[in-house]
């Protein structure tokens, strides 16, 4: 009897867990692999992993070119993001700000292991809250523009989000998100942003910073389980596993991760990230770290729900039929992601408004 | 085995079931659709393309489906899906074929970096390739269709796929999408040409697809070395001229017509440099198709011997 959970048969997950299996995939599984890697923007990462394990030669040329194309795409965007960061530095040079790069931009700038072949679309920058409007004004004077958004979206961002409405420079079209916090408003009261700024690390001669390893890892977990929609977040989980793997060689990283998480109010997202990186990716998280994170374990009922819904949400797959139960899981996670962002009444109004607009948009395009 | 070896009923059945798996130029696709008009048009236009063997994976799983709910009856639509996601807005239901062509183009320029991809028509004569890069509306497809029916081998109407490391052009001889007056113009020049149905009121006006010649499709694995780079520009009423173009200027204009020149970085530069080095470069302004063909004729007649 086959007792392995359904997701261990998911081709992309299977190769992420154990790259050597790639030679054993059937033609339909290879097709699923291409499709899933493209969907999750993990083709470039997969190329890198297979190359590091000398597994590319065994691949069918069609599979190889798809992954190779994903890799080139990722490397190109990495270059664009670093150039955009350079331009931001230039534009904000007179404000004397501490500019902290977040997520993909940070991994690229700090040249972390995970950056190789990792797709990054937007540049995320963290600034002290009190500097945000000056920075926005300076960037707009230097040629950046708001991505066209209506008044409602502008207000929504400014009132409820932890980032400003996105900006782009028309010559380069790389989206720039200016953050003043790493989790949304309703959760950030507990989060001491000053201490994130204080422990950030300078990575180049111009003074570009990235979050300290502990905070960077926690931000990754928080981004997936506290701020995002989880659906489509497999890439974040892959990031998280890679960050833990790389930083675990540093002294005291493992011992301090859970205490830091609890201090910042991010114990729960860390718990989830460790749990699902282990379950889905076989991430090799050290046992003491898993054990320490139990301090932030949710109630058994919540955990049972998450154990069911999270793999479904992270692993979109056409081969896996969406039952009503799965759809219930998706909807619940969607509501949860908003719940963490806004109080109930504004949330209800926001969702109603968005749905109405989506409907109108569809009709006007009919 | 070619698509055309299947009975029409089989094509409809396969498209509805697991999909039809074809090799189109260097690409492997699987396409599904429940639409009967699409099945017959696809069966006609792609008749000469080879079906994939069971051990060959398809890299693009394309589906053309119809949104459910009220859309089933009210202004029915067709959606293009790649990997179960929908990259653009649906078309009216009867326009599945133009949507497929457009969507497949998108798959190539969005997801392929194995080649330097130029938005260009490409044709072959005596082993040498004529590349005509141009934005939409420049008469590129009309010219390409006319050349296809005057002795040139069709390499592609849409993309010059420039391969590593020798900068040769890899054919992808698909149906040629013609618009408005060009449809009648080409019917006039090439009475034997086979067309799919005319789709009126697409976002590009009336569109009909010209079936690629059987020889072009069966020669899809024979690459060609770039020899001529011609930038066509149709302007109604203008005098037809073929002017030599400086290599530097040709390089810049050609790079602006590449989808992934930036993504390929140094490789893109190297490949494009080789193309420019090998090619005689021209700008073709034309107000009349026959005059344009006359201007291009000396290219093939004065063909330099291939070493």
XYZ file of C-alpha atoms in Angstrom:
673
model
C 0.000 0.000 0.000
C 1.235 3.455 -0.907
C 1.047 5.617 2.203
C 3.171 8.549 0.970
C 1.162 11.799 0.842
C -0.203 12.748 -2.593
C 2.219 15.641 -2.981
C 5.298 13.418 -3.078
C 4.158 12.418 -6.578
C 4.098 16.080 -7.726
C 6.956 16.075 -10.292
C 8.378 19.511 -9.447
C 8.343 18.792 -5.736
C 9.838 15.386 -6.294
C 12.818 16.848 -8.186
C 13.259 19.657 -5.651
C 13.339 17.022 -2.894
C 15.584 14.653 -4.752
C 17.093 15.981 -7.999
C 18.491 12.573 -9.015
C 14.931 11.319 -9.653
C 14.778 13.434 -12.797
C 16.112 10.577 -14.922
C 13.211 8.394 -13.812
C 10.365 10.698 -14.807
C 7.988 9.479 -17.504
C 7.120 11.680 -20.490
C 3.825 12.915 -18.932
C 5.700 13.636 -15.691
C 8.372 15.601 -17.579
C 5.622 17.626 -19.202
C 4.135 18.321 -15.769
C 7.590 19.285 -14.537
C 8.058 21.876 -17.305
C 4.599 23.237 -16.744
C 4.927 23.444 -12.952
C 8.421 24.946 -13.075
C 7.201 27.633 -15.461
C 4.101 28.327 -13.369
C 6.037 28.676 -10.132
C 8.892 30.567 -11.813
C 11.253 27.880 -10.582
C 12.706 26.821 -13.946
C 15.917 28.788 -13.441
C 16.363 27.438 -9.928
C 15.762 23.916 -11.174
C 18.332 24.400 -13.940
C 20.851 25.511 -11.338
C 20.089 22.578 -9.022
C 20.325 20.023 -11.836
C 23.520 21.596 -13.145
C 25.101 21.515 -9.685
C 24.275 17.794 -9.548
C 25.502 17.133 -13.122
C 22.047 15.925 -14.126
C 21.453 18.057 -17.205
C 22.929 15.652 -19.720
C 20.280 13.030 -19.074
C 17.455 15.452 -19.854
C 15.471 15.512 -23.072
C 16.606 18.595 -25.089
C 13.112 20.056 -24.939
C 13.099 19.938 -21.138
C 16.616 21.294 -21.031
C 15.819 24.301 -23.186
C 12.767 25.191 -21.122
C 14.766 25.161 -17.888
C 17.677 26.933 -19.561
C 15.309 29.638 -20.798
C 14.000 30.036 -17.242
C 17.555 30.365 -16.012
C 18.479 33.052 -18.563
C 15.280 34.925 -17.813
C 16.116 34.881 -14.102
C 19.711 35.995 -14.611
C 18.547 38.832 -16.848
C 16.066 40.036 -14.258
C 18.669 39.738 -11.549
C 20.848 42.138 -13.514
C 17.923 44.511 -14.030
C 17.098 44.492 -10.330
C 20.666 45.267 -9.320
C 20.775 48.098 -11.810
C 17.487 49.456 -10.485
C 18.917 49.340 -6.950
C 21.892 51.300 -8.239
C 19.571 53.930 -9.736
C 17.634 54.244 -6.478
C 20.851 54.827 -4.644
C 21.743 57.521 -7.102
C 18.329 59.188 -6.898
C 18.191 59.148 -3.101
C 21.867 59.987 -2.535
C 21.199 63.358 -0.894
C 18.635 62.138 1.613
C 21.181 60.225 3.671
C 18.845 57.263 4.065
C 19.491 53.754 5.183
C 18.274 51.724 2.194
C 17.571 48.084 2.920
C 16.921 45.730 -0.002
C 14.382 42.979 0.650
C 13.637 39.530 -0.795
C 14.928 38.721 -4.299
C 16.794 42.006 -4.646
C 18.569 41.365 -1.340
C 19.465 37.785 -2.261
C 20.908 39.037 -5.538
C 22.812 41.969 -4.032
C 24.234 39.819 -1.230
C 24.989 37.089 -3.782
C 23.360 34.374 -1.695
C 23.202 30.774 -2.938
C 19.483 31.044 -3.650
C 20.002 34.014 -6.011
C 21.429 31.791 -8.750
C 18.632 31.239 -11.269
C 16.015 32.726 -8.943
C 13.448 34.805 -10.777
C 12.927 38.284 -9.338
C 10.473 40.676 -10.881
C 10.166 43.624 -8.497
C 12.633 45.508 -6.369
C 11.518 45.723 -2.741
C 13.147 48.371 -0.572
C 12.661 49.010 3.138
C 12.944 52.562 4.444
C 12.296 54.106 7.847
C 8.640 55.102 7.959
C 9.353 58.778 8.591
C 11.513 58.973 5.430
C 9.000 57.327 3.145
C 7.214 60.387 1.799
C 10.467 62.289 1.219
C 11.857 59.295 -0.676
C 8.701 58.941 -2.744
C 8.748 62.638 -3.607
C 12.438 62.540 -4.573
C 11.965 59.476 -6.768
C 9.017 61.046 -8.559
C 11.076 64.186 -9.192
C 13.828 61.950 -10.571
C 11.433 60.424 -13.109
C 9.740 57.478 -11.391
C 5.981 57.222 -11.878
C 3.129 55.494 -10.121
C 1.991 52.392 -11.934
C -1.463 53.514 -13.027
C -3.814 52.916 -10.158
C -7.102 54.497 -9.315
C -7.725 56.624 -6.230
C -9.165 53.692 -4.341
C -6.027 51.593 -4.849
C -3.806 54.514 -3.876
C -5.800 54.993 -0.651
C -5.857 51.271 0.061
C -2.080 51.004 -0.165
C -1.478 54.048 1.987
C -4.035 53.109 4.641
C -3.674 49.347 4.976
C -0.533 48.157 3.308
C 3.022 48.052 4.556
C 4.246 49.414 1.229
C 3.530 52.425 -0.980
C 1.713 52.081 -4.306
C 4.346 50.691 -6.711
C 6.570 52.993 -8.756
C 8.326 52.414 -12.075
C 10.880 54.350 -14.018
C 9.544 54.626 -17.591
C 12.965 53.900 -19.145
C 13.355 50.589 -17.352
C 9.869 49.463 -16.244
C 11.166 47.584 -13.202
C 8.572 47.779 -10.470
C 9.737 49.360 -7.242
C 7.945 48.757 -3.950
C 8.867 51.028 -1.069
C 8.139 49.345 2.254
C 8.108 50.820 5.715
C 7.387 47.518 7.435
C 7.683 43.844 6.593
C 4.221 42.766 7.677
C 0.876 44.520 7.161
C -0.527 47.160 9.424
C -2.682 45.028 11.716
C 0.324 42.854 12.632
C 3.117 45.394 12.658
C 2.359 47.111 15.908
C 4.120 44.245 17.557
C 7.040 44.396 15.211
C 9.942 46.584 16.214
C 11.107 48.006 12.878
C 13.879 49.971 14.575
C 15.590 46.799 15.626
C 15.451 45.490 12.031
C 17.136 48.665 10.823
C 19.668 48.526 13.646
C 20.815 44.999 12.859
C 20.786 45.327 9.042
C 24.081 44.583 7.313
C 25.988 46.797 4.908
C 26.956 44.850 1.782
C 28.705 47.348 -0.465
C 30.781 50.509 -0.415
C 27.772 52.723 -1.129
C 26.094 51.558 2.034
C 23.389 49.306 0.577
C 21.987 47.136 3.326
C 20.162 43.854 3.611
C 18.417 42.461 6.666
C 20.568 40.454 9.057
C 20.405 36.674 8.380
C 17.914 36.034 11.197
C 15.611 38.831 10.089
C 15.948 37.987 6.405
C 14.911 34.406 7.098
C 11.995 35.537 9.262
C 10.876 38.050 6.668
C 10.799 35.261 4.094
C 8.579 33.167 6.374
C 6.395 36.161 7.210
C 6.039 37.088 3.565
C 4.702 33.636 2.786
C 2.539 32.976 5.813
C 1.635 36.414 7.132
C 1.302 38.791 4.204
C 0.923 36.842 1.020
C -1.788 34.765 -0.491
C 0.188 31.497 0.011
C -1.224 30.214 -3.267
C 1.657 30.207 -5.707
C 4.178 30.703 -2.910
C 6.248 27.579 -3.449
C 9.135 29.806 -4.523
C 9.078 31.518 -1.111
C 9.278 28.159 0.602
C 12.240 27.209 -1.592
C 13.871 30.534 -0.635
C 13.236 29.870 3.025
C 14.766 26.400 2.909
C 17.832 27.744 1.086
C 18.290 30.625 3.533
C 18.119 28.298 6.541
C 20.568 25.937 4.845
C 23.059 28.682 4.013
C 22.846 30.583 7.311
C 22.916 27.463 9.477
C 26.668 27.378 9.017
C 26.933 30.722 10.816
C 27.497 30.641 14.577
C 24.375 30.942 16.725
C 21.966 31.280 13.766
C 20.028 28.167 14.716
C 19.952 28.968 18.423
C 18.769 32.536 17.866
C 16.179 32.071 15.125
C 13.236 31.128 17.333
C 13.985 33.681 20.096
C 14.248 36.432 17.471
C 10.986 35.284 15.875
C 9.189 35.401 19.214
C 10.642 38.814 19.954
C 9.310 40.154 16.618
C 5.956 38.413 16.913
C 6.778 36.139 13.970
C 6.878 32.809 15.799
C 3.821 31.402 14.002
C 4.976 32.076 10.430
C 8.385 30.657 11.345
C 6.733 27.534 12.711
C 4.752 27.060 9.494
C 7.764 27.731 7.275
C 9.896 25.178 9.109
C 7.089 22.642 9.130
C 6.235 22.854 5.434
C 9.841 23.213 4.269
C 10.405 19.889 6.009
C 7.223 18.196 4.836
C 7.223 19.380 1.242
C 10.872 19.985 0.435
C 12.642 17.574 2.757
C 14.671 20.640 3.659
C 16.897 19.017 6.263
C 15.985 21.502 9.010
C 18.055 20.674 12.117
C 16.059 18.865 14.790
C 16.794 21.325 17.649
C 15.448 24.176 15.520
C 12.251 22.265 14.740
C 11.891 21.484 18.395
C 12.390 25.083 19.533
C 9.791 26.348 17.061
C 7.126 24.201 18.760
C 6.748 27.163 21.135
C 4.703 28.886 18.404
C 2.667 25.858 17.380
C -1.022 26.644 16.715
C -3.975 24.685 18.114
C -4.418 21.143 16.755
C -7.534 22.168 14.840
C -5.794 25.051 13.056
C -2.798 22.860 12.364
C -4.946 20.100 10.891
C -6.529 22.654 8.574
C -3.146 24.093 7.547
C -1.682 20.633 6.973
C -4.498 19.995 4.555
C -4.733 23.394 2.877
C -1.099 24.521 2.605
C 0.187 21.755 0.297
C -2.901 22.215 -1.887
C -2.301 25.944 -2.089
C 1.426 25.740 -2.735
C 1.229 23.024 -5.360
C -1.144 24.041 -8.089
C -1.538 21.072 -10.327
C -3.913 20.284 -13.108
C -3.474 16.568 -12.586
C -4.848 16.981 -9.104
C -8.565 17.481 -9.351
C -9.955 20.350 -7.333
C -12.664 18.971 -5.073
C -14.994 21.275 -3.122
C -12.849 20.574 -0.066
C -9.728 21.833 -1.845
C -11.558 24.907 -3.057
C -12.811 25.515 0.471
C -9.170 25.388 1.573
C -8.138 27.962 -1.041
C -10.953 30.334 -0.153
C -10.216 30.017 3.562
C -6.548 30.802 3.021
C -7.468 33.749 0.827
C -9.712 35.177 3.515
C -7.067 34.440 6.133
C -4.455 36.398 4.168
C -6.734 39.437 4.130
C -7.818 38.885 7.723
C -4.212 39.342 8.765
C -4.141 42.640 6.930
C -7.360 44.453 7.810
C -10.071 44.598 10.474
C -13.360 42.822 9.567
C -15.539 45.704 8.365
C -13.016 47.373 6.048
C -12.058 43.889 4.876
C -15.638 43.024 3.908
C -15.989 46.333 2.073
C -12.654 45.855 0.341
C -13.475 42.377 -0.909
C -16.923 43.500 -2.078
C -15.424 46.415 -3.943
C -12.707 44.300 -5.566
C -15.215 41.672 -6.688
C -17.499 44.297 -8.172
C -14.609 45.867 -10.013
C -13.350 42.549 -11.345
C -16.833 41.822 -12.653
C -17.105 45.240 -14.289
C -13.658 44.846 -15.827
C -14.611 41.511 -17.348
C -17.798 42.933 -18.773
C -16.055 45.942 -20.285
C -13.574 43.595 -21.965
C -16.242 41.315 -23.327
C 2.973 10.417 -39.247
C 1.462 13.820 -40.063
C -1.623 15.516 -38.686
C -3.125 15.254 -42.174
C -2.967 11.452 -41.965
C -5.685 11.540 -39.327
C -9.346 11.531 -40.328
C -11.219 14.791 -39.559
C -13.246 12.904 -36.937
C -10.069 11.687 -35.278
C -8.682 15.236 -35.131
C -11.849 16.460 -33.432
C -11.726 13.516 -31.044
C -8.048 13.860 -30.141
C -8.335 17.632 -29.673
C -11.201 17.006 -27.243
C -9.488 14.202 -25.372
C -5.812 14.394 -24.399
C -4.941 16.872 -27.158
C -2.925 16.706 -30.352
C 0.845 16.628 -30.007
C 2.751 18.242 -32.851
C 6.265 19.297 -33.744
C 6.128 22.839 -35.073
C 9.565 23.941 -36.157
C 11.842 23.126 -33.219
C 8.967 23.252 -30.701
C 6.799 20.506 -29.275
C 3.253 21.389 -28.377
C 0.140 19.717 -27.087
C -3.072 21.498 -28.019
C -6.578 20.787 -26.713
C -9.828 22.291 -27.880
C -13.490 21.388 -27.970
C -14.235 23.778 -30.792
C -15.324 22.155 -34.068
C -14.394 25.166 -36.238
C -10.956 25.249 -34.655
C -10.521 21.514 -35.295
C -11.272 21.830 -39.008
C -9.118 24.964 -39.464
C -6.246 23.492 -37.480
C -6.547 20.230 -39.418
C -6.288 22.160 -42.684
C -3.494 24.612 -41.829
C -1.308 22.206 -39.873
C -1.966 19.098 -42.007
C 1.700 18.648 -42.978
C 3.152 18.916 -39.472
C 4.482 15.745 -37.816
C 2.828 14.251 -34.752
C 5.131 13.718 -31.786
C 6.277 10.223 -30.931
C 5.179 8.943 -27.523
C 8.692 9.363 -26.103
C 8.890 13.056 -27.020
C 7.681 15.456 -24.342
C 5.561 18.485 -25.286
C 6.899 21.724 -23.820
C 3.796 23.881 -24.339
C 0.499 22.490 -23.145
C -2.006 24.772 -24.797
C -5.727 24.670 -24.275
C -8.449 26.657 -25.988
C -11.542 26.404 -23.852
C -14.851 28.137 -23.430
C -15.657 29.958 -20.194
C -18.594 28.363 -18.416
C -21.619 29.969 -16.781
C -23.538 32.715 -18.524
C -20.837 32.924 -21.201
C -22.064 29.628 -22.581
C -25.005 31.435 -24.165
C -24.322 35.137 -23.939
C -21.538 36.399 -26.222
C -19.620 33.116 -25.930
C -15.855 33.332 -25.729
C -12.715 31.280 -26.158
C -9.772 31.432 -23.744
C -6.117 30.656 -24.368
C -4.518 28.667 -21.546
C -0.869 27.765 -21.101
C -0.083 25.604 -18.056
C -3.683 26.201 -16.935
C -3.141 29.930 -16.644
C -4.655 32.545 -18.879
C -2.134 35.143 -20.059
C -4.609 37.349 -21.893
C -8.266 38.245 -22.258
C -10.624 35.867 -24.110
C -11.644 36.288 -27.764
C -15.118 35.826 -29.233
C -15.803 32.087 -29.539
C -15.385 31.818 -33.304
C -11.853 33.311 -33.204
C -10.095 30.300 -31.693
C -7.646 29.978 -34.605
C -6.342 33.584 -34.516
C -6.162 33.254 -30.729
C -4.135 30.055 -31.021
C -1.682 31.654 -33.442
C -1.321 34.743 -31.290
C -0.996 32.725 -28.096
C 1.565 30.341 -29.547
C 3.613 33.365 -30.658
C 3.438 34.592 -27.089
C 4.645 31.203 -25.783
C 7.699 31.449 -28.009
C 8.785 35.009 -27.335
C 7.928 34.825 -23.662
C 9.413 31.457 -22.791
C 12.205 30.601 -25.225
C 15.747 31.855 -24.888
C 17.460 29.006 -26.664
C 17.528 31.184 -29.774
C 17.949 34.869 -30.376
C 14.401 35.622 -31.497
C 13.821 38.384 -33.988
C 10.375 39.606 -34.925
C 10.897 39.013 -38.622
C 9.809 37.073 -41.660
C 12.488 34.759 -43.016
C 12.790 32.966 -46.358
C 15.416 30.833 -48.015
C 16.925 30.701 -51.500
C 19.862 28.456 -52.351
C 20.660 27.783 -48.711
C 20.775 31.490 -47.842
C 18.266 33.333 -45.689
C 16.510 36.624 -46.302
C 15.479 38.162 -42.989
C 12.861 40.909 -42.894
C 12.461 42.387 -39.427
C 9.518 44.726 -39.006
C 6.839 45.869 -36.614
C 3.170 45.003 -37.360
C 1.622 46.973 -40.205
C 4.803 47.193 -42.268
C 3.689 44.720 -44.924
C 6.034 42.003 -43.698
C 3.500 39.159 -43.890
C 2.157 40.191 -47.283
C 5.655 40.307 -48.686
C 6.496 37.008 -47.015
C 3.419 35.294 -48.458
C 4.179 36.643 -51.938
C 7.819 35.485 -51.800
C 6.683 32.086 -50.498
C 4.686 31.726 -53.708
C 7.454 32.961 -56.029
C 10.156 30.381 -55.436
C 11.452 31.198 -51.952
C 11.186 28.630 -49.169
C 9.208 29.861 -46.156
C 11.272 29.740 -42.953
C 8.904 31.801 -40.849
C 6.428 34.611 -41.139
C 6.834 35.708 -37.536
C 10.193 34.811 -36.006
C 13.737 34.513 -37.218
C 15.092 31.956 -34.745
C 18.848 32.586 -34.693
C 20.615 29.581 -33.229
C 23.825 29.199 -31.238
C 26.657 29.154 -32.037
C 26.602 29.568 -35.845
C 23.824 32.196 -36.200
C 21.926 30.055 -38.708
C 18.172 30.467 -39.022
C 16.064 27.603 -37.671
C 12.805 27.335 -39.651
C 9.402 27.514 -38.042
C 7.178 27.551 -41.129
C 3.722 28.160 -39.683
C 0.583 29.519 -41.337
C 0.935 33.150 -42.461
C -1.643 35.501 -40.962
C -2.828 37.981 -43.563
C -4.999 40.994 -42.907
C -7.661 42.930 -44.793
C -6.705 43.659 -48.434
C -3.618 41.432 -48.311
C -5.892 38.379 -48.332
C -7.297 39.180 -51.787
C -3.921 40.388 -53.009
C -2.267 37.040 -52.248
C -5.227 35.060 -53.607
C -4.670 37.010 -56.833
C -0.942 36.276 -57.009
C -1.177 32.658 -55.920
C -4.479 31.080 -56.976
C -3.279 27.682 -55.763
C -2.648 28.946 -52.213
C -4.884 27.409 -49.562
C -6.455 29.603 -46.929
C -8.303 28.943 -43.707
C -11.587 30.801 -43.134
C -11.644 34.614 -42.973
C -12.181 35.856 -39.425
C -13.757 39.278 -39.488
C -13.603 41.858 -36.688
C -10.593 40.488 -34.854
C -8.572 43.123 -33.014
C -6.438 43.361 -36.159
C -9.394 43.584 -38.560
C -10.137 40.687 -40.930
C -7.599 37.892 -40.711
C -7.113 34.746 -42.772
C -4.321 32.200 -42.526
C -2.369 30.967 -45.499
C -1.392 27.314 -45.276
C 2.391 26.912 -45.368
C 3.600 24.968 -48.450
C 4.199 21.256 -47.816
C 7.844 21.549 -48.920
C 8.489 24.288 -46.386
C 7.022 22.186 -43.565
C 8.846 19.020 -44.538
C 12.098 21.021 -44.779
C 11.665 22.453 -41.291
C 14.884 20.863 -40.087
C 17.040 22.389 -42.840
C 18.611 25.575 -41.482
C 19.763 28.530 -43.588
C 22.679 30.957 -43.299
C 21.695 34.645 -43.113
C 22.563 36.554 -46.294
C 20.203 39.508 -46.609
C 18.640 41.728 -43.992
C 15.835 43.833 -45.414
C 13.716 46.241 -43.350
C 10.409 46.532 -45.205
C 8.008 49.434 -44.834
C 4.749 49.642 -46.701
C 3.356 53.107 -47.350
C 0.375 53.464 -49.649
C 1.286 55.445 -52.779
C 5.032 55.638 -52.087
C 7.656 54.994 -54.779
C 9.306 51.603 -54.278
C 12.996 51.787 -53.389
C 15.577 49.337 -52.057
C 18.336 51.366 -50.362
C 21.525 49.876 -48.907
C 21.708 50.382 -45.166
C 24.878 50.891 -43.091
C 25.809 47.966 -40.844
C 25.803 49.981 -37.620
C 22.352 51.311 -38.269
C 21.137 47.864 -39.361
C 22.495 46.397 -36.117
C 20.614 48.845 -33.932
C 17.384 48.423 -35.849
C 17.682 44.645 -35.848
C 18.376 44.542 -32.114
C 15.255 46.614 -31.498
C 13.283 43.932 -33.317
C 14.609 41.136 -31.085
C 12.464 39.953 -28.199
C 15.297 38.614 -26.084
C 18.376 40.566 -27.150
C 18.705 41.810 -23.551
C 18.019 38.478 -21.889
C 20.712 36.740 -23.945
C 23.216 39.447 -23.015
C 26.650 38.760 -24.539
C 25.358 35.775 -26.533
C 22.698 38.029 -28.061
C 25.333 40.519 -29.125
C 27.595 37.828 -30.577
C 24.810 36.148 -32.540
C 23.431 39.383 -33.914
C 26.926 40.638 -34.838
C 27.485 37.508 -36.887
C 24.145 37.982 -38.671
C 24.988 41.595 -39.523
C 28.498 40.621 -40.685
C 27.071 37.993 -43.034
C 24.216 40.061 -44.443
C 23.825 42.695 -47.109
C 21.488 45.169 -45.404
C 18.739 47.184 -47.075
C 15.732 49.290 -46.395
C 12.768 48.512 -48.611
C 10.039 51.137 -48.916
C 7.172 50.060 -51.073
C 3.744 51.136 -52.173
C 3.164 48.231 -54.512
C 3.720 44.536 -53.902
C 4.848 43.612 -57.419
C 7.398 46.417 -57.504
C 8.726 45.223 -54.147
C 9.109 41.684 -55.520
C 10.958 43.095 -58.546
C 13.338 44.947 -56.260
C 14.070 41.785 -54.269
C 14.559 39.542 -57.317
C 18.217 40.519 -57.941
C 19.085 39.316 -54.430
C 18.384 35.705 -55.292
C 19.664 36.054 -58.876
C 23.030 37.484 -57.829
C 23.406 34.855 -55.160
C 26.996 34.537 -54.056
C 28.218 30.955 -54.146
C 28.206 29.394 -50.724
C 31.728 28.371 -49.814
